[in-house]
mmCIF file of C-alpha atoms and ligand atoms in Angstrom:
data_model
loop_
_atom_site.group_PDB
_atom_site.id
_atom_site.type_symbol
_atom_site.label_atom_id
_atom_site.label_comp_id
_atom_site.label_asym_id
_atom_site.label_seq_id
_atom_site.Cartn_x
_atom_site.Cartn_y
_atom_site.Cartn_z
ATOM 1 C CA MET A 1 5.900 -14.073 -22.736
ATOM 2 C CA ARG A 2 3.340 -12.331 -23.552
ATOM 3 C CA GLY A 3 2.834 -9.172 -21.705
ATOM 4 C CA LYS A 4 -0.681 -8.188 -19.432
ATOM 5 C CA PHE A 5 -2.491 -5.688 -20.196
ATOM 6 C CA LEU A 6 -4.048 -4.020 -17.224
ATOM 7 C CA THR A 7 -7.168 -1.379 -17.539
ATOM 8 C CA ILE A 8 -8.839 1.099 -15.500
ATOM 9 C CA GLU A 9 -12.471 2.548 -15.180
ATOM 10 C CA GLY A 10 -14.485 4.820 -12.364
ATOM 11 C CA THR A 11 -17.283 7.390 -13.264
ATOM 12 C CA GLU A 12 -16.450 11.131 -13.239
ATOM 13 C CA GLY A 13 -13.292 13.092 -10.927
ATOM 14 C CA VAL A 14 -11.859 9.949 -9.606
ATOM 15 C CA GLY A 15 -8.844 10.693 -9.798
ATOM 16 C CA LYS A 16 -7.569 8.594 -13.098
ATOM 17 C CA SER A 17 -5.157 10.259 -13.999
ATOM 18 C CA THR A 18 -2.681 10.888 -10.487
ATOM 19 C CA ASN A 19 -3.621 6.826 -10.762
ATOM 20 C CA ILE A 20 -2.562 5.813 -13.578
ATOM 21 C CA ALA A 21 0.867 7.519 -13.156
ATOM 22 C CA PHE A 22 0.970 6.513 -10.187
ATOM 23 C CA ILE A 23 1.085 2.997 -10.540
ATOM 24 C CA ASN A 24 2.964 3.351 -13.953
ATOM 25 C CA ASP A 25 5.691 4.644 -11.253
ATOM 26 C CA PHE A 26 4.993 1.554 -9.715
ATOM 27 C CA LEU A 27 5.479 -1.114 -12.430
ATOM 28 C CA ARG A 28 8.485 1.052 -14.218
ATOM 29 C CA SER A 29 10.478 0.596 -10.286
ATOM 30 C CA ARG A 30 9.818 -3.492 -10.443
ATOM 31 C CA GLY A 31 11.185 -3.585 -14.102
ATOM 32 C CA ILE A 32 8.391 -3.883 -15.984
ATOM 33 C CA ASP A 33 8.248 -1.761 -19.494
ATOM 34 C CA LEU A 34 4.864 -0.798 -19.098
ATOM 35 C CA LEU A 35 2.036 0.979 -22.291
ATOM 36 C CA VAL A 36 0.669 3.492 -21.456
ATOM 37 C CA THR A 37 -2.440 4.133 -23.489
ATOM 38 C CA ARG A 38 -6.676 5.431 -23.016
ATOM 39 C CA GLU A 39 -9.888 4.677 -24.087
ATOM 40 C CA PRO A 40 -12.004 6.689 -26.680
ATOM 41 C CA GLY A 41 -8.370 7.059 -28.226
ATOM 42 C CA GLY A 42 -4.165 6.264 -27.722
ATOM 43 C CA THR A 43 -4.327 6.725 -32.691
ATOM 44 C CA PRO A 44 -4.183 8.842 -34.046
ATOM 45 C CA LEU A 45 -6.643 7.796 -36.067
ATOM 46 C CA ALA A 46 -8.967 6.263 -32.825
ATOM 47 C CA GLU A 47 -8.068 10.145 -31.064
ATOM 48 C CA GLU A 48 -9.564 11.582 -33.506
ATOM 49 C CA LEU A 49 -12.556 9.336 -33.027
ATOM 50 C CA ARG A 50 -12.502 10.039 -29.218
ATOM 51 C CA GLU A 51 -12.770 14.463 -30.622
ATOM 52 C CA ILE A 52 -15.734 13.337 -32.533
ATOM 53 C CA LEU A 53 -17.833 11.678 -29.788
ATOM 54 C CA LEU A 54 -16.764 13.594 -27.052
ATOM 55 C CA LYS A 55 -17.211 17.419 -28.899
ATOM 56 C CA LYS A 56 -20.811 19.067 -27.431
ATOM 57 C CA ARG A 57 -22.855 19.588 -30.747
ATOM 58 C CA ASP A 58 -26.409 20.822 -31.786
ATOM 59 C CA GLU A 59 -27.805 17.826 -33.514
ATOM 60 C CA ALA A 60 -28.010 14.620 -31.187
ATOM 61 C CA PHE A 61 -25.760 11.516 -31.408
ATOM 62 C CA ASP A 62 -27.374 8.610 -31.514
ATOM 63 C CA PRO A 63 -26.010 5.749 -28.897
ATOM 64 C CA THR A 64 -25.657 3.797 -31.503
ATOM 65 C CA ALA A 65 -23.526 5.712 -33.005
ATOM 66 C CA GLU A 66 -21.794 6.061 -30.448
ATOM 67 C CA LEU A 67 -21.324 2.885 -29.441
ATOM 68 C CA LEU A 68 -20.186 1.824 -33.094
ATOM 69 C CA VAL A 69 -17.607 5.049 -33.861
ATOM 70 C CA ILE A 70 -16.839 3.914 -29.609
ATOM 71 C CA PHE A 71 -15.804 0.182 -31.341
ATOM 72 C CA ALA A 72 -14.549 1.620 -34.194
ATOM 73 C CA ALA A 73 -11.679 3.497 -32.141
ATOM 74 C CA ARG A 74 -11.198 0.656 -30.033
ATOM 75 C CA SER A 75 -10.327 -1.835 -33.267
ATOM 76 C CA GLN A 76 -8.082 0.731 -34.274
ATOM 77 C CA HIS A 77 -6.239 0.726 -31.224
ATOM 78 C CA LEU A 78 -6.051 -2.696 -30.445
ATOM 79 C CA GLN A 79 -5.300 -3.320 -33.898
ATOM 80 C CA ASN A 80 -2.166 -1.440 -34.173
ATOM 81 C CA ILE A 81 -1.477 -0.361 -30.492
ATOM 82 C CA ILE A 82 -2.693 -2.990 -27.428
ATOM 83 C CA LEU A 83 -1.978 -6.395 -29.287
ATOM 84 C CA PRO A 84 1.263 -5.068 -30.665
ATOM 85 C CA ALA A 85 2.425 -4.339 -27.065
ATOM 86 C CA LEU A 86 1.587 -7.623 -25.277
ATOM 87 C CA ASN A 87 2.303 -9.891 -28.045
ATOM 88 C CA ARG A 88 6.091 -7.782 -27.681
ATOM 89 C CA GLY A 89 5.808 -8.672 -24.314
ATOM 90 C CA CYS A 90 5.685 -5.040 -22.878
ATOM 91 C CA TRP A 91 2.294 -4.835 -20.168
ATOM 92 C CA VAL A 92 -0.465 -2.268 -21.451
ATOM 93 C CA LEU A 93 -2.333 -0.574 -19.461
ATOM 94 C CA SER A 94 -5.982 1.586 -21.039
ATOM 95 C CA ASP A 95 -7.727 4.135 -18.949
ATOM 96 C CA ARG A 96 -10.503 3.116 -19.773
ATOM 97 C CA PHE A 97 -11.548 0.140 -22.151
ATOM 98 C CA THR A 98 -15.141 -2.026 -23.597
ATOM 99 C CA ASP A 99 -16.324 -1.972 -18.988
ATOM 100 C CA ALA A 100 -16.785 1.394 -20.000
ATOM 101 C CA THR A 101 -19.136 0.478 -22.941
ATOM 102 C CA TYR A 102 -20.779 -1.670 -20.634
ATOM 103 C CA ALA A 103 -21.266 1.287 -18.215
ATOM 104 C CA TYR A 104 -21.901 3.802 -19.989
ATOM 105 C CA GLN A 105 -24.059 2.077 -23.436
ATOM 106 C CA GLY A 106 -25.456 -0.396 -22.005
ATOM 107 C CA TYR A 107 -26.041 1.452 -18.066
ATOM 108 C CA GLY A 108 -25.870 4.854 -18.806
ATOM 109 C CA ARG A 109 -27.214 4.273 -21.634
ATOM 110 C CA GLY A 110 -29.378 1.679 -21.929
ATOM 111 C CA LEU A 111 -28.902 -0.219 -24.884
ATOM 112 C CA ASP A 112 -28.477 -3.220 -25.528
ATOM 113 C CA ILE A 113 -25.996 -5.667 -23.280
ATOM 114 C CA LYS A 114 -26.254 -8.019 -26.015
ATOM 115 C CA HIS A 115 -25.613 -5.790 -28.874
ATOM 116 C CA ILE A 116 -22.254 -5.028 -26.941
ATOM 117 C CA GLU A 117 -21.285 -8.253 -26.591
ATOM 118 C CA LEU A 118 -21.433 -8.726 -29.522
ATOM 119 C CA LEU A 119 -19.507 -6.224 -31.145
ATOM 120 C CA GLU A 120 -16.285 -6.301 -28.174
ATOM 121 C CA ASN A 121 -16.452 -10.183 -29.095
ATOM 122 C CA LEU A 122 -16.235 -9.160 -32.778
ATOM 123 C CA VAL A 123 -13.575 -6.660 -32.230
ATOM 124 C CA GLN A 124 -11.796 -8.585 -29.211
ATOM 125 C CA HIS A 125 -12.465 -11.795 -29.803
ATOM 126 C CA GLU A 126 -10.474 -13.977 -26.778
ATOM 127 C CA LEU A 127 -9.414 -10.646 -25.274
ATOM 128 C CA ARG A 128 -10.308 -9.707 -21.949
ATOM 129 C CA PRO A 129 -7.899 -7.760 -19.957
ATOM 130 C CA ASP A 130 -5.861 -9.056 -16.678
ATOM 131 C CA CYS A 131 -7.036 -6.764 -14.280
ATOM 132 C CA THR A 132 -9.870 -3.924 -13.980
ATOM 133 C CA PHE A 133 -9.039 -1.703 -11.380
ATOM 134 C CA LEU A 134 -12.546 0.253 -10.765
ATOM 135 C CA LEU A 135 -12.233 3.661 -8.726
ATOM 136 C CA ASP A 136 -15.194 3.550 -7.046
ATOM 137 C CA ILE A 137 -16.591 7.541 -6.221
ATOM 138 C CA ASP A 138 -19.899 8.845 -4.978
ATOM 139 C CA VAL A 139 -20.909 9.806 -8.278
ATOM 140 C CA ALA A 140 -22.155 13.810 -7.154
ATOM 141 C CA LEU A 141 -18.511 14.378 -5.264
ATOM 142 C CA GLY A 142 -16.710 12.657 -8.315
ATOM 143 C CA MET A 143 -18.729 15.454 -10.193
ATOM 144 C CA GLN A 144 -18.177 18.568 -8.073
ATOM 145 C CA ARG A 145 -13.932 17.223 -8.479
ATOM 146 C CA ALA A 146 -14.229 16.726 -12.222
ATOM 147 C CA ARG A 147 -16.515 20.293 -12.460
ATOM 148 C CA ALA A 148 -13.193 22.713 -10.454
ATOM 149 C CA ARG A 149 -10.519 20.704 -12.890
ATOM 150 C CA ALA A 150 -12.133 21.622 -16.719
ATOM 151 C CA GLU A 151 -14.587 22.536 -18.382
ATOM 152 C CA LEU A 152 -17.452 19.235 -19.342
ATOM 153 C CA ASP A 153 -17.273 17.556 -22.529
ATOM 154 C CA ARG A 154 -20.050 16.152 -24.419
ATOM 155 C CA PHE A 155 -19.764 13.313 -21.398
ATOM 156 C CA GLU A 156 -19.929 15.028 -18.175
ATOM 157 C CA THR A 157 -22.649 16.997 -19.293
ATOM 158 C CA GLN A 158 -24.827 14.439 -18.229
ATOM 159 C CA GLU A 159 -27.172 14.564 -15.255
ATOM 160 C CA LEU A 160 -26.263 12.482 -11.991
ATOM 161 C CA ALA A 161 -28.528 10.153 -12.044
ATOM 162 C CA PHE A 162 -26.716 8.868 -15.743
ATOM 163 C CA PHE A 163 -23.900 8.557 -13.546
ATOM 164 C CA GLU A 164 -25.719 7.393 -10.953
ATOM 165 C CA ASP A 165 -26.707 4.018 -13.569
ATOM 166 C CA VAL A 166 -23.013 4.296 -14.967
ATOM 167 C CA ARG A 167 -21.764 3.786 -11.428
ATOM 168 C CA LYS A 168 -24.454 0.440 -10.871
ATOM 169 C CA GLY A 169 -22.683 -1.196 -13.573
ATOM 170 C CA TYR A 170 -20.093 -0.798 -13.090
ATOM 171 C CA LEU A 171 -20.559 -1.934 -9.566
ATOM 172 C CA ALA A 172 -22.820 -4.970 -11.072
ATOM 173 C CA ARG A 173 -19.469 -6.156 -14.159
ATOM 174 C CA ALA A 174 -16.911 -6.017 -10.833
ATOM 175 C CA HIS A 175 -18.666 -7.976 -8.119
ATOM 176 C CA ALA A 176 -19.971 -11.163 -10.916
ATOM 177 C CA ASP A 177 -16.151 -10.860 -11.530
ATOM 178 C CA PRO A 178 -14.497 -10.213 -8.423
ATOM 179 C CA MET A 179 -11.163 -12.313 -10.020
ATOM 180 C CA ARG A 180 -10.487 -9.864 -12.785
ATOM 181 C CA TYR A 181 -11.108 -6.293 -10.384
ATOM 182 C CA THR A 182 -10.374 -5.037 -7.760
ATOM 183 C CA ILE A 183 -12.743 -1.832 -6.981
ATOM 184 C CA VAL A 184 -11.578 0.727 -4.432
ATOM 185 C CA ASP A 185 -12.594 3.157 -1.936
ATOM 186 C CA ALA A 186 -11.483 6.368 -4.149
ATOM 187 C CA GLY A 187 -13.428 8.956 -1.717
ATOM 188 C CA GLN A 188 -10.260 7.715 0.834
ATOM 189 C CA THR A 189 -7.065 9.283 1.104
ATOM 190 C CA LEU A 190 -4.430 9.148 -2.385
ATOM 191 C CA ALA A 191 -2.275 7.182 0.507
ATOM 192 C CA ASP A 192 -5.567 4.647 1.444
ATOM 193 C CA VAL A 193 -6.723 4.094 -2.543
ATOM 194 C CA GLN A 194 -1.856 4.446 -3.029
ATOM 195 C CA GLN A 195 -2.265 1.719 -0.572
ATOM 196 C CA ASP A 196 -4.480 -0.461 -2.508
ATOM 197 C CA LEU A 197 -3.704 0.246 -5.697
ATOM 198 C CA SER A 198 -0.119 -1.388 -4.507
ATOM 199 C CA MET A 199 -1.500 -5.062 -2.832
ATOM 200 C CA SER A 200 -2.757 -4.897 -5.526
ATOM 201 C CA LEU A 201 0.115 -5.168 -8.343
ATOM 202 C CA GLU A 202 2.156 -6.950 -5.704
ATOM 203 C CA LYS A 203 -0.192 -9.815 -6.001
ATOM 204 C CA LEU A 204 -0.328 -9.185 -9.539
ATOM 205 C CA LEU A 205 3.355 -9.327 -10.149
ATOM 206 C CA THR A 206 3.956 -12.718 -8.400
ATOM 207 C CA ASP A 207 1.048 -14.107 -10.959
HETATM 208 P P1 TMP B 301 -12.129 10.139 -19.990
HETATM 209 O O1 TMP B 301 -12.491 11.852 -20.177
HETATM 210 O O2 TMP B 301 -11.898 9.548 -19.028
HETATM 211 O O3 TMP B 301 -10.618 10.222 -21.294
HETATM 212 O O4 TMP B 301 -13.342 9.589 -20.822
HETATM 213 C C1 TMP B 301 -14.103 9.850 -22.030
HETATM 214 C C2 TMP B 301 -15.513 10.020 -21.847
HETATM 215 O O5 TMP B 301 -15.841 8.761 -22.667
HETATM 216 C C3 TMP B 301 -16.083 9.407 -20.587
HETATM 217 O O6 TMP B 301 -17.519 10.402 -19.699
HETATM 218 C C4 TMP B 301 -17.041 7.959 -20.618
HETATM 219 C C5 TMP B 301 -16.887 7.977 -22.712
HETATM 220 N N1 TMP B 301 -16.302 7.088 -22.281
HETATM 221 C C6 TMP B 301 -17.526 5.716 -23.388
HETATM 222 O O7 TMP B 301 -18.492 7.178 -22.934
HETATM 223 N N2 TMP B 301 -17.585 4.729 -23.006
HETATM 224 C C7 TMP B 301 -16.936 4.750 -23.616
HETATM 225 O O8 TMP B 301 -16.797 2.753 -23.556
HETATM 226 C C8 TMP B 301 -14.922 4.948 -23.414
HETATM 227 C C9 TMP B 301 -13.687 3.992 -22.877
HETATM 228 C C10 TMP B 301 -15.627 5.872 -22.532
#
């Protein structure tokens, strides 16, 4: 049996890392073989592309060039890590996937959604996540948390308005496909966030 493909998404500072660890522990305690990975990245070559994407530099990164590098990394990650794992029955949890591209490059940078769809079909064929957890938070609050955590990368130094657009994009996609997405209010206490995640994971296990 093919494994389930789960993804976790959100704007900056939503608490993805803590909740990924929680999901990992939860599923492992239920006997699920889970591979946790991330985008951009997940293989040595894709991690090199991640460094290129996140590095701050003087030269402006053309948005279309950025989009192509993201899908180059994704193709490598899919072929070498994600698909082989799913095919051997392992579940995969990816810290971000193509919803991030729609949200950041589509809604944030304003690239044509049709071009993203084209690349999604080229790189992924029919593969889409079975379930996506969208951790949603007030953008200013998330940025405060991100700032307190570490030095900001190239994406994190964008204006708040950019992240407002990214958040709108995520929410629009989630509302358009409520079967696939679980929207979790990441402004709640961690205990409440994890309660919501547990309910959704229980449901996945019985599907
Ligand atoms: P991370 O810090 O959550 O690991 O993500 C790295 C950055 O990459 C984050 O700011 C969002 C950005 N990103 C995109 O812009 N498009 C994408 O498709 C992905 C996967 C990430």
